[in-house]
Amino acid sequence: MSDNPSQVVERIWSDWYKGQGPCSSCPGRDESGCHTPYFGDGAFPAEIAFIAETPGGSRSTQTKNPDNPCWESVPEKHAEKNQGVGWLNSGNRIPDKFFSKSLGDEYGFTDESDIGIYFTNAKKCANIVGEDEGWKDEKARIDCRAHLKPEIEAVDPTVIVPFGAKATEALYRGFDVDRNVRKMADEVLNTYQNDSRYIVPSYHWSGLPRNITNLESISDTDVYWETLADEIIAVV
């Protein structure tokens, strides 16, 4: 039986905060505490889990200056962090009308607070940008898989929607799905059953206008979001 969702979320935060477990040797963990992870928003438990690739706001360099630490302002517990539902804010996020119209009209969601949706990232800490830094993000993605599976199992969603190739690949590997992401166009808007759960891969919203040209049946982004909602509603 899975742990309580809040316990799992707190354990992930504690591993990052203390530099233990999967975070102990992860190059994506900022040892100064200036860059914190982002995960664990939304409903506990949830009917739908949305998984993005990594938090936004890439870091130009990893901050590890012992003379200028940030730990004094970092809460020891995830519950003490002012998360908010950042995924639903305006900007480069899932559009509000996906919830209010695509899911709302068909499934009866009338308010964001009533939506049984959980939000997280496959890789909890933002990317590191710099010369010869790419290997750090790759290792961080692998390290974070050890967090992703117990996190999703605890939240226990019926439907999991990974956004982007990296999030989809992390989910496939974490849950032993016998598929590889060779071409994302072959994965998106298809539904795969994994034990008692369903996985519906999606393009990441940031590249959606460009990527829908790879889908013959999708004419624009509105149709894409409506189709994604239909796939979710069919199995939730």
mmCIF file of C-alpha atoms in Angstrom:
data_model
loop_
_atom_site.group_PDB
_atom_site.id
_atom_site.type_symbol
_atom_site.label_atom_id
_atom_site.label_comp_id
_atom_site.label_asym_id
_atom_site.label_seq_id
_atom_site.Cartn_x
_atom_site.Cartn_y
_atom_site.Cartn_z
ATOM 1 C CA MET A 1 0.000 0.000 0.000
ATOM 2 C CA SER A 2 1.313 3.454 -0.921
ATOM 3 C CA ASP A 3 2.185 6.070 1.670
ATOM 4 C CA ASN A 4 -0.014 9.062 2.308
ATOM 5 C CA PRO A 5 0.522 11.605 -0.519
ATOM 6 C CA SER A 6 1.545 14.380 1.849
ATOM 7 C CA GLN A 7 4.130 12.068 3.446
ATOM 8 C CA VAL A 8 5.656 11.276 0.070
ATOM 9 C CA VAL A 9 5.768 14.943 -0.921
ATOM 10 C CA GLU A 10 7.426 15.830 2.384
ATOM 11 C CA ARG A 11 9.956 13.019 1.940
ATOM 12 C CA ILE A 12 10.943 14.337 -1.491
ATOM 13 C CA TRP A 13 11.379 17.825 -0.053
ATOM 14 C CA SER A 14 13.364 16.440 2.893
ATOM 15 C CA ASP A 15 15.651 14.470 0.569
ATOM 16 C CA TRP A 16 16.359 17.663 -1.354
ATOM 17 C CA TYR A 17 16.695 19.822 1.772
ATOM 18 C CA LYS A 18 19.089 17.417 3.514
ATOM 19 C CA GLY A 19 20.847 16.100 0.425
ATOM 20 C CA GLN A 20 19.886 12.499 1.035
ATOM 21 C CA GLY A 21 18.266 9.621 -0.868
ATOM 22 C CA PRO A 22 18.107 10.166 -4.647
ATOM 23 C CA CYS A 23 19.206 13.789 -4.078
ATOM 24 C CA SER A 24 22.453 12.852 -2.314
ATOM 25 C CA SER A 25 24.643 12.828 -5.415
ATOM 26 C CA CYS A 26 22.368 14.693 -7.818
ATOM 27 C CA PRO A 27 24.194 17.501 -9.660
ATOM 28 C CA GLY A 28 20.866 19.306 -10.076
ATOM 29 C CA ARG A 29 20.586 19.977 -6.347
ATOM 30 C CA ASP A 30 21.779 23.474 -5.489
ATOM 31 C CA GLU A 31 23.904 22.971 -2.380
ATOM 32 C CA SER A 32 23.465 26.613 -1.379
ATOM 33 C CA GLY A 33 19.665 26.343 -1.338
ATOM 34 C CA CYS A 34 19.224 29.285 -3.691
ATOM 35 C CA HIS A 35 17.293 27.230 -6.258
ATOM 36 C CA THR A 36 14.481 25.124 -4.825
ATOM 37 C CA PRO A 37 12.523 22.309 -6.484
ATOM 38 C CA TYR A 38 8.970 22.683 -7.759
ATOM 39 C CA PHE A 39 6.496 19.824 -7.393
ATOM 40 C CA GLY A 40 3.576 18.654 -5.290
ATOM 41 C CA ASP A 41 0.743 21.035 -6.158
ATOM 42 C CA GLY A 42 -2.951 20.319 -6.381
ATOM 43 C CA ALA A 43 -5.234 17.633 -4.981
ATOM 44 C CA PHE A 44 -4.306 14.791 -2.605
ATOM 45 C CA PRO A 45 -5.406 12.290 -3.884
ATOM 46 C CA ALA A 46 -6.254 13.171 -7.490
ATOM 47 C CA GLU A 47 -8.130 11.772 -10.459
ATOM 48 C CA ILE A 48 -5.703 13.311 -12.947
ATOM 49 C CA ALA A 49 -1.942 13.900 -12.610
ATOM 50 C CA PHE A 50 -0.198 16.378 -14.900
ATOM 51 C CA ILE A 51 3.574 15.917 -15.206
ATOM 52 C CA ALA A 52 5.792 18.508 -16.880
ATOM 53 C CA GLU A 53 9.452 18.040 -17.733
ATOM 54 C CA THR A 54 11.174 20.450 -15.344
ATOM 55 C CA PRO A 55 10.471 23.771 -13.597
ATOM 56 C CA GLY A 56 10.946 26.921 -15.644
ATOM 57 C CA GLY A 57 13.558 29.559 -14.961
ATOM 58 C CA SER A 58 16.742 27.792 -16.019
ATOM 59 C CA ARG A 59 19.882 28.549 -14.025
ATOM 60 C CA SER A 60 22.870 29.974 -15.862
ATOM 61 C CA THR A 61 25.222 28.370 -13.348
ATOM 62 C CA GLN A 62 24.886 26.202 -10.292
ATOM 63 C CA THR A 63 25.082 28.381 -7.180
ATOM 64 C CA LYS A 64 27.429 26.804 -4.648
ATOM 65 C CA ASN A 65 29.022 29.740 -2.864
ATOM 66 C CA PRO A 66 29.397 28.825 0.838
ATOM 67 C CA ASP A 67 29.887 32.507 1.653
ATOM 68 C CA ASN A 68 26.489 33.429 0.232
ATOM 69 C CA PRO A 69 24.029 30.649 1.130
ATOM 70 C CA CYS A 70 20.265 30.917 0.837
ATOM 71 C CA TRP A 71 19.268 28.245 3.348
ATOM 72 C CA GLU A 72 18.065 30.727 5.966
ATOM 73 C CA SER A 73 15.074 31.599 3.776
ATOM 74 C CA VAL A 74 14.293 28.021 2.695
ATOM 75 C CA PRO A 75 11.523 26.268 4.684
ATOM 76 C CA GLU A 76 12.339 22.847 6.090
ATOM 77 C CA LYS A 77 8.981 21.433 5.013
ATOM 78 C CA HIS A 78 7.210 21.456 1.681
ATOM 79 C CA ALA A 79 3.945 22.348 3.417
ATOM 80 C CA GLU A 80 5.514 25.602 4.620
ATOM 81 C CA LYS A 81 6.414 26.657 1.090
ATOM 82 C CA ASN A 82 3.945 29.013 -0.577
ATOM 83 C CA GLN A 83 3.224 26.881 -3.607
ATOM 84 C CA GLY A 84 -0.048 28.175 -4.990
ATOM 85 C CA VAL A 85 -1.336 26.564 -8.172
ATOM 86 C CA GLY A 86 1.265 28.047 -10.462
ATOM 87 C CA TRP A 87 0.374 25.767 -13.338
ATOM 88 C CA LEU A 88 -2.962 27.502 -13.753
ATOM 89 C CA ASN A 89 -1.617 31.043 -13.835
ATOM 90 C CA SER A 90 -1.758 32.996 -17.066
ATOM 91 C CA GLY A 91 1.334 32.936 -19.228
ATOM 92 C CA ASN A 92 3.280 30.012 -20.621
ATOM 93 C CA ARG A 93 1.090 27.418 -18.951
ATOM 94 C CA ILE A 94 -1.849 25.160 -19.703
ATOM 95 C CA PRO A 95 -4.533 27.611 -20.882
ATOM 96 C CA ASP A 96 -7.353 28.386 -18.465
ATOM 97 C CA LYS A 97 -9.948 27.461 -21.077
ATOM 98 C CA PHE A 98 -8.665 23.884 -21.050
ATOM 99 C CA PHE A 99 -10.111 23.633 -17.535
ATOM 100 C CA SER A 100 -13.067 25.993 -17.844
ATOM 101 C CA LYS A 101 -14.238 24.886 -21.299
ATOM 102 C CA SER A 102 -12.623 21.672 -22.574
ATOM 103 C CA LEU A 103 -12.916 19.870 -19.235
ATOM 104 C CA GLY A 104 -15.533 22.152 -17.699
ATOM 105 C CA ASP A 105 -18.278 21.853 -20.303
ATOM 106 C CA GLU A 106 -17.913 18.094 -20.681
ATOM 107 C CA TYR A 107 -16.905 16.932 -17.225
ATOM 108 C CA GLY A 108 -18.576 19.499 -15.004
ATOM 109 C CA PHE A 109 -15.538 21.245 -13.543
ATOM 110 C CA THR A 110 -16.735 24.711 -12.598
ATOM 111 C CA ASP A 111 -13.943 25.970 -10.359
ATOM 112 C CA GLU A 112 -10.205 25.336 -10.243
ATOM 113 C CA SER A 113 -10.423 24.412 -6.567
ATOM 114 C CA ASP A 114 -12.855 21.593 -7.396
ATOM 115 C CA ILE A 115 -10.614 19.954 -9.977
ATOM 116 C CA GLY A 116 -9.100 16.706 -8.710
ATOM 117 C CA ILE A 117 -5.794 17.351 -10.443
ATOM 118 C CA TYR A 118 -2.229 16.982 -9.179
ATOM 119 C CA PHE A 119 0.691 18.905 -10.695
ATOM 120 C CA THR A 120 4.354 17.926 -10.601
ATOM 121 C CA ASN A 121 7.560 17.825 -12.618
ATOM 122 C CA ALA A 122 9.437 14.734 -13.741
ATOM 123 C CA LYS A 123 12.654 16.547 -12.800
ATOM 124 C CA LYS A 124 12.058 18.657 -9.729
ATOM 125 C CA CYS A 125 14.829 21.257 -10.065
ATOM 126 C CA ALA A 126 15.289 23.711 -12.935
ATOM 127 C CA ASN A 127 17.781 23.037 -15.708
ATOM 128 C CA ILE A 128 21.367 24.222 -15.425
ATOM 129 C CA VAL A 129 22.484 26.203 -18.471
ATOM 130 C CA GLY A 130 26.167 26.553 -19.216
ATOM 131 C CA GLU A 131 29.078 25.105 -21.131
ATOM 132 C CA ASP A 132 29.424 21.345 -20.607
ATOM 133 C CA GLU A 133 26.514 21.331 -18.149
ATOM 134 C CA GLY A 134 24.130 19.097 -20.123
ATOM 135 C CA TRP A 135 25.257 15.881 -18.438
ATOM 136 C CA LYS A 136 24.107 17.273 -15.086
ATOM 137 C CA ASP A 137 20.523 17.622 -16.272
ATOM 138 C CA GLU A 138 20.602 14.120 -17.761
ATOM 139 C CA LYS A 139 21.788 12.622 -14.474
ATOM 140 C CA ALA A 140 19.243 14.707 -12.567
ATOM 141 C CA ARG A 141 16.450 13.301 -14.741
ATOM 142 C CA ILE A 142 17.573 9.770 -13.910
ATOM 143 C CA ASP A 143 17.935 10.530 -10.194
ATOM 144 C CA CYS A 144 14.461 12.083 -10.052
ATOM 145 C CA ARG A 145 12.807 8.946 -11.429
ATOM 146 C CA ALA A 146 13.275 7.450 -7.972
ATOM 147 C CA HIS A 147 10.979 10.190 -6.648
ATOM 148 C CA LEU A 148 8.421 10.180 -9.454
ATOM 149 C CA LYS A 149 7.066 6.643 -9.101
ATOM 150 C CA PRO A 150 6.264 6.720 -5.346
ATOM 151 C CA GLU A 151 4.920 10.254 -5.783
ATOM 152 C CA ILE A 152 2.434 9.196 -8.451
ATOM 153 C CA GLU A 153 1.559 5.950 -6.674
ATOM 154 C CA ALA A 154 0.699 7.902 -3.520
ATOM 155 C CA VAL A 155 -1.455 10.439 -5.364
ATOM 156 C CA ASP A 156 -3.105 7.466 -7.125
ATOM 157 C CA PRO A 157 -4.568 9.157 -10.219
ATOM 158 C CA THR A 158 -6.704 7.354 -12.766
ATOM 159 C CA VAL A 159 -5.129 9.321 -15.620
ATOM 160 C CA ILE A 160 -1.543 10.571 -15.954
ATOM 161 C CA VAL A 161 -0.757 13.238 -18.563
ATOM 162 C CA PRO A 162 2.986 13.792 -19.172
ATOM 163 C CA PHE A 163 3.815 16.977 -21.094
ATOM 164 C CA GLY A 164 6.762 16.647 -23.463
ATOM 165 C CA ALA A 165 9.115 13.877 -24.532
ATOM 166 C CA LYS A 166 11.332 13.933 -21.435
ATOM 167 C CA ALA A 167 8.408 13.713 -19.012
ATOM 168 C CA THR A 168 6.847 10.948 -21.095
ATOM 169 C CA GLU A 169 10.092 8.971 -21.210
ATOM 170 C CA ALA A 170 10.558 9.377 -17.440
ATOM 171 C CA LEU A 171 7.052 8.069 -16.838
ATOM 172 C CA TYR A 172 7.536 5.122 -19.207
ATOM 173 C CA ARG A 173 10.787 4.120 -17.498
ATOM 174 C CA GLY A 174 9.462 4.680 -13.987
ATOM 175 C CA PHE A 175 6.401 2.517 -14.552
ATOM 176 C CA ASP A 176 8.010 -0.087 -16.829
ATOM 177 C CA VAL A 177 5.918 0.849 -19.863
ATOM 178 C CA ASP A 178 7.209 -1.107 -22.848
ATOM 179 C CA ARG A 179 7.518 1.899 -25.139
ATOM 180 C CA ASN A 180 10.265 4.308 -26.173
ATOM 181 C CA VAL A 181 9.760 7.908 -27.236
ATOM 182 C CA ARG A 182 11.338 7.886 -30.684
ATOM 183 C CA LYS A 183 8.885 10.341 -32.223
ATOM 184 C CA MET A 184 6.587 12.309 -29.938
ATOM 185 C CA ALA A 185 3.956 12.606 -32.673
ATOM 186 C CA ASP A 186 3.463 8.839 -32.363
ATOM 187 C CA GLU A 187 2.771 9.120 -28.630
ATOM 188 C CA VAL A 188 0.610 12.207 -28.157
ATOM 189 C CA LEU A 189 -3.153 11.937 -27.714
ATOM 190 C CA ASN A 190 -2.965 8.149 -27.487
ATOM 191 C CA THR A 191 -4.099 6.344 -24.350
ATOM 192 C CA TYR A 192 -2.004 3.557 -22.844
ATOM 193 C CA GLN A 193 -3.159 1.439 -19.934
ATOM 194 C CA ASN A 194 -0.663 0.722 -17.171
ATOM 195 C CA ASP A 195 -2.206 -1.590 -14.578
ATOM 196 C CA SER A 196 -5.135 0.394 -13.156
ATOM 197 C CA ARG A 197 -3.942 3.716 -14.597
ATOM 198 C CA TYR A 198 -4.066 5.343 -18.006
ATOM 199 C CA ILE A 199 -1.280 7.391 -19.570
ATOM 200 C CA VAL A 200 -2.148 10.070 -22.147
ATOM 201 C CA PRO A 201 1.057 11.729 -23.441
ATOM 202 C CA SER A 202 0.844 15.320 -24.647
ATOM 203 C CA TYR A 203 3.087 17.809 -26.344
ATOM 204 C CA HIS A 204 4.455 20.406 -23.954
ATOM 205 C CA TRP A 205 2.351 23.556 -24.165
ATOM 206 C CA SER A 206 5.380 25.753 -24.882
ATOM 207 C CA GLY A 207 5.931 24.123 -28.281
ATOM 208 C CA LEU A 208 2.351 23.250 -29.121
ATOM 209 C CA PRO A 209 1.739 25.717 -32.011
ATOM 210 C CA ARG A 210 4.846 24.372 -33.756
ATOM 211 C CA ASN A 211 4.300 20.692 -33.010
ATOM 212 C CA ILE A 212 0.659 20.322 -33.984
ATOM 213 C CA THR A 213 1.770 20.578 -37.614
ATOM 214 C CA ASN A 214 2.936 16.969 -37.121
ATOM 215 C CA LEU A 215 -0.639 15.823 -36.453
ATOM 216 C CA GLU A 216 -2.832 15.468 -39.530
ATOM 217 C CA SER A 217 -6.116 15.441 -37.610
ATOM 218 C CA ILE A 218 -5.423 18.561 -35.507
ATOM 219 C CA SER A 219 -6.009 21.941 -37.150
ATOM 220 C CA ASP A 220 -5.177 24.336 -34.305
ATOM 221 C CA THR A 221 -4.369 24.524 -30.598
ATOM 222 C CA ASP A 222 -8.030 24.765 -29.557
ATOM 223 C CA VAL A 223 -8.770 21.478 -31.293
ATOM 224 C CA TYR A 224 -5.700 19.952 -29.663
ATOM 225 C CA TRP A 225 -6.810 20.865 -26.124
ATOM 226 C CA GLU A 226 -10.336 19.654 -26.833
ATOM 227 C CA THR A 227 -8.973 16.341 -28.122
ATOM 228 C CA LEU A 228 -6.745 15.948 -25.060
ATOM 229 C CA ALA A 229 -9.737 16.617 -22.808
ATOM 230 C CA ASP A 230 -11.758 13.996 -24.698
ATOM 231 C CA GLU A 231 -9.005 11.401 -24.196
ATOM 232 C CA ILE A 232 -8.904 12.156 -20.467
ATOM 233 C CA ILE A 233 -12.669 12.135 -20.015
ATOM 234 C CA ALA A 234 -12.964 8.804 -21.837
ATOM 235 C CA VAL A 235 -11.055 6.970 -19.096
ATOM 236 C CA VAL A 236 -11.324 9.053 -15.921
#
